[in-house]
Amino acid sequence: MASLPSPALLVALIVGGGFVIWWAWQNQRRRTHPVPPGLQEGIDLPFDEEFELYHNALSLCSMKTRLCMAELGVRYKSHHIDLIETGCYENIRPRLLDVNPGGTVPVLVHQGHPVYESHEQIRFAAQHALPSSPGLIPDDAAARAEMESWIDRTSLTDDPIQHGDQSAGNAVPGLTLPLFCTMIEKIPFWKIFEGVLFHFDKKRPLLFVALKTAGIEKIGRLGLPMKILARSRDQMGVHLDALEAQLEKTGGPWLLGTQYTLADVGWLVIFERLRQVDSIEPFLGNGQRPACAGYWTALTSRPAYREAILEHSQPLIEQGLERLRSAKDADPVLRQLLEGG
Ligand SMILES: N[C@@H](CCC(=O)N[C@@H](CS)C(=O)NCC(=O)O)C(=O)O
């Protein structure tokens, strides 16, 4: 006669089976799919205020939309959504997936209709702001076309670690890897595990596992992330050279000359990210790009910078930056590795 399974095996089977059923159920609820860019008039979401914004403190694209709203003086109801680097994978839970089945932030919601993609959100907001709002879009068609090309050049599109040669926005995630590494130190492994189970792009949580396991001092041992960082650094240098030439041509103070436009919104958040990853000096120091340096100083003097960026920063971001600085101060080889030169 066959013997009964031991109580320990029985418990393991019940727990394991329960986990698989829970995972399959959650996986179904958290299914993602690509969403079209722009305003989705066919989607109706519950809303309390004319504008609502689902965003994250650190996310480049969220900073861009927040900044644009602040420049326009348009109020919105704020829904902060954590990403793993700021605490947990809230972006792949139903609260956000109901609003954006793509699983990313930001999402601007206008009278219940979502607008996807931050570069579309800033265009939408600028076109739908009050008549009394400052005009962030030039009247002149040629200037508008030029602004559009710079919006494209600062956008983050498709795969965040590809196409950095086409857009400075796509060079940003690679440059952020060291900050991700110091911020993730504070996040327990089990929180990253939620991403391993449910994230639509498993490479991303696995990258965070690798960064957390290595730590900032040993980040140089991670071959692929280091390659992405070096490539992104070169690509950002090329975009900044183009920006330098543009600023010299127009004479500033803004990208298109005297009018501050959506193109400046795009660049401000890229410079802010360079600040957050302690890379202002490597790119702008020693008089390398004086027009860009003056431009960045002018951008930081705008009240919207304080309102939309500094006032939304989190201790985790600033502590991550401090940790990154002190690791580089302690190890010149690490500095060389992260900053190149
Ligand atoms: N092209 C999109 C990019 C959106 C995007 O990738 N957002 C990032 C933060 S900047 C995100 O939500 N990532 C979540 C994740 O990878 O888990 C836009 O411009 O809005």
PDB file of N, CA and C in Angstrom, residues 55-60 62-63 66 79-91 93 105 176 179-188 191-192 208 273 276 312-320:
ATOM      1  N   HIS A  55       1.943  60.653 -11.006  1.00  0.00           N
ATOM      2  CA  HIS A  55       3.355  60.971 -11.270  1.00  0.00           C
ATOM      3  C   HIS A  55       4.237  60.434 -10.157  1.00  0.00           C
ATOM      4  N   ASN A  56       5.544  60.542 -10.389  1.00  0.00           N
ATOM      5  CA  ASN A  56       6.516  60.066  -9.411  1.00  0.00           C
ATOM      6  C   ASN A  56       7.564  61.159  -9.188  1.00  0.00           C
ATOM      7  N   ALA A  57       8.066  61.251  -7.953  1.00  0.00           N
ATOM      8  CA  ALA A  57       9.003  62.327  -7.603  1.00  0.00           C
ATOM      9  C   ALA A  57      10.248  62.314  -8.481  1.00  0.00           C
ATOM     10  N   LEU A  58      10.823  61.136  -8.735  1.00  0.00           N
ATOM     11  CA  LEU A  58      12.108  61.060  -9.454  1.00  0.00           C
ATOM     12  C   LEU A  58      11.951  60.970 -10.969  1.00  0.00           C
ATOM     13  N   SER A  59      10.878  60.364 -11.422  1.00  0.00           N
ATOM     14  CA  SER A  59      10.734  60.084 -12.863  1.00  0.00           C
ATOM     15  C   SER A  59      10.934  61.341 -13.722  1.00  0.00           C
ATOM     16  N   LEU A  60      11.809  61.207 -14.716  1.00  0.00           N
ATOM     17  CA  LEU A  60      12.140  62.328 -15.614  1.00  0.00           C
ATOM     18  C   LEU A  60      10.876  62.877 -16.285  1.00  0.00           C
ATOM     19  N   SER A  62       7.764  62.544 -15.386  1.00  0.00           N
ATOM     20  CA  SER A  62       6.844  63.160 -14.425  1.00  0.00           C
ATOM     21  C   SER A  62       7.302  64.574 -14.089  1.00  0.00           C
ATOM     22  N   MET A  63       8.614  64.731 -13.932  1.00  0.00           N
ATOM     23  CA  MET A  63       9.128  66.076 -13.625  1.00  0.00           C
ATOM     24  C   MET A  63       8.763  67.038 -14.746  1.00  0.00           C
ATOM     25  N   ARG A  66       5.031  67.935 -14.529  1.00  0.00           N
ATOM     26  CA  ARG A  66       4.812  68.809 -13.353  1.00  0.00           C
ATOM     27  C   ARG A  66       5.322  70.215 -13.637  1.00  0.00           C
ATOM     28  N   HIS A  79      -1.552  62.565  -7.675  1.00  0.00           N
ATOM     29  CA  HIS A  79      -1.553  61.161  -7.218  1.00  0.00           C
ATOM     30  C   HIS A  79      -0.105  60.675  -7.327  1.00  0.00           C
ATOM     31  N   HIS A  80       0.594  60.606  -6.206  1.00  0.00           N
ATOM     32  CA  HIS A  80       1.981  60.124  -6.299  1.00  0.00           C
ATOM     33  C   HIS A  80       1.980  58.606  -6.408  1.00  0.00           C
ATOM     34  N   ILE A  81       2.738  58.105  -7.385  1.00  0.00           N
ATOM     35  CA  ILE A  81       2.845  56.656  -7.607  1.00  0.00           C
ATOM     36  C   ILE A  81       4.298  56.265  -7.395  1.00  0.00           C
ATOM     37  N   ASP A  82       4.524  55.349  -6.470  1.00  0.00           N
ATOM     38  CA  ASP A  82       5.909  54.917  -6.258  1.00  0.00           C
ATOM     39  C   ASP A  82       6.392  54.026  -7.391  1.00  0.00           C
ATOM     40  N   LEU A  83       7.667  54.203  -7.743  1.00  0.00           N
ATOM     41  CA  LEU A  83       8.395  53.248  -8.584  1.00  0.00           C
ATOM     42  C   LEU A  83       9.345  52.542  -7.624  1.00  0.00           C
ATOM     43  N   ILE A  84       9.968  51.460  -8.050  1.00  0.00           N
ATOM     44  CA  ILE A  84      10.759  50.685  -7.094  1.00  0.00           C
ATOM     45  C   ILE A  84      11.846  51.531  -6.438  1.00  0.00           C
ATOM     46  N   GLU A  85      12.461  52.432  -7.207  1.00  0.00           N
ATOM     47  CA  GLU A  85      13.562  53.214  -6.629  1.00  0.00           C
ATOM     48  C   GLU A  85      13.084  54.199  -5.570  1.00  0.00           C
ATOM     49  N   THR A  86      11.799  54.553  -5.574  1.00  0.00           N
ATOM     50  CA  THR A  86      11.308  55.441  -4.518  1.00  0.00           C
ATOM     51  C   THR A  86      10.497  54.678  -3.465  1.00  0.00           C
ATOM     52  N   GLY A  87      10.437  53.362  -3.552  1.00  0.00           N
ATOM     53  CA  GLY A  87       9.765  52.643  -2.461  1.00  0.00           C
ATOM     54  C   GLY A  87       9.182  51.301  -2.807  1.00  0.00           C
ATOM     55  N   CYS A  88       8.380  51.234  -3.885  1.00  0.00           N
ATOM     56  CA  CYS A  88       7.767  49.944  -4.238  1.00  0.00           C
ATOM     57  C   CYS A  88       7.177  50.035  -5.642  1.00  0.00           C
ATOM     58  N   TYR A  89       6.774  48.878  -6.167  1.00  0.00           N
ATOM     59  CA  TYR A  89       6.261  48.819  -7.534  1.00  0.00           C
ATOM     60  C   TYR A  89       4.774  49.165  -7.600  1.00  0.00           C
ATOM     61  N   GLU A  90       4.427  50.393  -7.189  1.00  0.00           N
ATOM     62  CA  GLU A  90       3.015  50.787  -7.248  1.00  0.00           C
ATOM     63  C   GLU A  90       2.534  50.918  -8.700  1.00  0.00           C
ATOM     64  N   ASN A  91       3.483  51.118  -9.630  1.00  0.00           N
ATOM     65  CA  ASN A  91       3.091  51.321 -11.029  1.00  0.00           C
ATOM     66  C   ASN A  91       2.582  50.054 -11.710  1.00  0.00           C
ATOM     67  N   ARG A  93       0.515  47.961 -10.049  1.00  0.00           N
ATOM     68  CA  ARG A  93      -0.665  47.542  -9.278  1.00  0.00           C
ATOM     69  C   ARG A  93      -1.915  48.155  -9.917  1.00  0.00           C
ATOM     70  N   VAL A 105       4.393  55.991 -15.497  1.00  0.00           N
ATOM     71  CA  VAL A 105       3.998  57.364 -15.186  1.00  0.00           C
ATOM     72  C   VAL A 105       4.845  58.305 -16.040  1.00  0.00           C
ATOM     73  N   THR A 176      21.386  57.431 -15.088  1.00  0.00           N
ATOM     74  CA  THR A 176      20.787  57.373 -13.740  1.00  0.00           C
ATOM     75  C   THR A 176      21.181  56.100 -12.991  1.00  0.00           C
ATOM     76  N   LEU A 179      22.646  56.384  -9.493  1.00  0.00           N
ATOM     77  CA  LEU A 179      21.686  56.851  -8.483  1.00  0.00           C
ATOM     78  C   LEU A 179      20.698  55.739  -8.134  1.00  0.00           C
ATOM     79  N   PHE A 180      20.262  54.993  -9.146  1.00  0.00           N
ATOM     80  CA  PHE A 180      19.394  53.841  -8.863  1.00  0.00           C
ATOM     81  C   PHE A 180      20.102  52.922  -7.864  1.00  0.00           C
ATOM     82  N   CYS A 181      21.409  52.756  -8.085  1.00  0.00           N
ATOM     83  CA  CYS A 181      22.185  51.832  -7.249  1.00  0.00           C
ATOM     84  C   CYS A 181      22.208  52.291  -5.782  1.00  0.00           C
ATOM     85  N   THR A 182      22.374  53.598  -5.565  1.00  0.00           N
ATOM     86  CA  THR A 182      22.418  54.068  -4.168  1.00  0.00           C
ATOM     87  C   THR A 182      21.014  54.139  -3.567  1.00  0.00           C
ATOM     88  N   MET A 183      20.015  54.464  -4.370  1.00  0.00           N
ATOM     89  CA  MET A 183      18.655  54.523  -3.822  1.00  0.00           C
ATOM     90  C   MET A 183      18.131  53.132  -3.473  1.00  0.00           C
ATOM     91  N   ILE A 184      18.496  52.150  -4.289  1.00  0.00           N
ATOM     92  CA  ILE A 184      17.953  50.802  -4.077  1.00  0.00           C
ATOM     93  C   ILE A 184      18.556  50.136  -2.836  1.00  0.00           C
ATOM     94  N   GLU A 185      19.670  50.681  -2.343  1.00  0.00           N
ATOM     95  CA  GLU A 185      20.251  50.162  -1.091  1.00  0.00           C
ATOM     96  C   GLU A 185      19.220  50.127   0.023  1.00  0.00           C
ATOM     97  N   LYS A 186      18.327  51.125   0.018  1.00  0.00           N
ATOM     98  CA  LYS A 186      17.344  51.274   1.111  1.00  0.00           C
ATOM     99  C   LYS A 186      16.084  50.428   0.891  1.00  0.00           C
ATOM    100  N   ILE A 187      15.967  49.828  -0.273  1.00  0.00           N
ATOM    101  CA  ILE A 187      14.734  49.082  -0.600  1.00  0.00           C
ATOM    102  C   ILE A 187      15.004  47.583  -0.407  1.00  0.00           C
ATOM    103  N   PRO A 188      14.183  46.899   0.429  1.00  0.00           N
ATOM    104  CA  PRO A 188      14.454  45.470   0.641  1.00  0.00           C
ATOM    105  C   PRO A 188      14.224  44.631  -0.624  1.00  0.00           C
ATOM    106  N   LYS A 191      10.744  43.654  -1.947  1.00  0.00           N
ATOM    107  CA  LYS A 191       9.935  44.622  -2.702  1.00  0.00           C
ATOM    108  C   LYS A 191      10.287  44.557  -4.192  1.00  0.00           C
ATOM    109  N   ILE A 192      11.572  44.287  -4.483  1.00  0.00           N
ATOM    110  CA  ILE A 192      11.967  44.156  -5.901  1.00  0.00           C
ATOM    111  C   ILE A 192      11.353  42.873  -6.471  1.00  0.00           C
ATOM    112  N   PHE A 208      17.710  45.947 -11.084  1.00  0.00           N
ATOM    113  CA  PHE A 208      17.738  46.468  -9.708  1.00  0.00           C
ATOM    114  C   PHE A 208      18.303  45.432  -8.735  1.00  0.00           C
ATOM    115  N   ARG A 273      18.179  66.084 -13.829  1.00  0.00           N
ATOM    116  CA  ARG A 273      18.631  64.715 -13.631  1.00  0.00           C
ATOM    117  C   ARG A 273      20.161  64.660 -13.547  1.00  0.00           C
ATOM    118  N   GLN A 276      20.945  65.483 -10.127  1.00  0.00           N
ATOM    119  CA  GLN A 276      20.622  64.394  -9.195  1.00  0.00           C
ATOM    120  C   GLN A 276      21.651  63.259  -9.247  1.00  0.00           C
ATOM    121  N   HIS A 312       9.101  68.729  -4.743  1.00  0.00           N
ATOM    122  CA  HIS A 312       8.632  67.342  -4.869  1.00  0.00           C
ATOM    123  C   HIS A 312       9.746  66.336  -4.606  1.00  0.00           C
ATOM    124  N   SER A 313      10.950  66.834  -4.344  1.00  0.00           N
ATOM    125  CA  SER A 313      12.050  65.894  -4.143  1.00  0.00           C
ATOM    126  C   SER A 313      11.793  65.086  -2.873  1.00  0.00           C
ATOM    127  N   GLN A 314      12.472  63.973  -2.759  1.00  0.00           N
ATOM    128  CA  GLN A 314      12.263  63.092  -1.598  1.00  0.00           C
ATOM    129  C   GLN A 314      13.596  62.866  -0.909  1.00  0.00           C
ATOM    130  N   PRO A 315      13.601  62.638   0.421  1.00  0.00           N
ATOM    131  CA  PRO A 315      14.864  62.358   1.119  1.00  0.00           C
ATOM    132  C   PRO A 315      15.639  61.223   0.455  1.00  0.00           C
ATOM    133  N   LEU A 316      14.936  60.223  -0.043  1.00  0.00           N
ATOM    134  CA  LEU A 316      15.613  59.078  -0.667  1.00  0.00           C
ATOM    135  C   LEU A 316      16.478  59.509  -1.867  1.00  0.00           C
ATOM    136  N   ILE A 317      15.993  60.486  -2.622  1.00  0.00           N
ATOM    137  CA  ILE A 317      16.733  60.960  -3.801  1.00  0.00           C
ATOM    138  C   ILE A 317      17.976  61.730  -3.347  1.00  0.00           C
ATOM    139  N   GLU A 318      17.773  62.666  -2.425  1.00  0.00           N
ATOM    140  CA  GLU A 318      18.915  63.492  -1.990  1.00  0.00           C
ATOM    141  C   GLU A 318      19.924  62.641  -1.211  1.00  0.00           C
ATOM    142  N   GLN A 319      19.439  61.665  -0.414  1.00  0.00           N
ATOM    143  CA  GLN A 319      20.376  60.770   0.292  1.00  0.00           C
ATOM    144  C   GLN A 319      21.141  59.905  -0.707  1.00  0.00           C
ATOM    145  N   GLY A 320      20.446  59.465  -1.754  1.00  0.00           N
ATOM    146  CA  GLY A 320      21.102  58.658  -2.800  1.00  0.00           C
ATOM    147  C   GLY A 320      22.209  59.457  -3.469  1.00  0.00           C
TER     148      GLY A 320
END
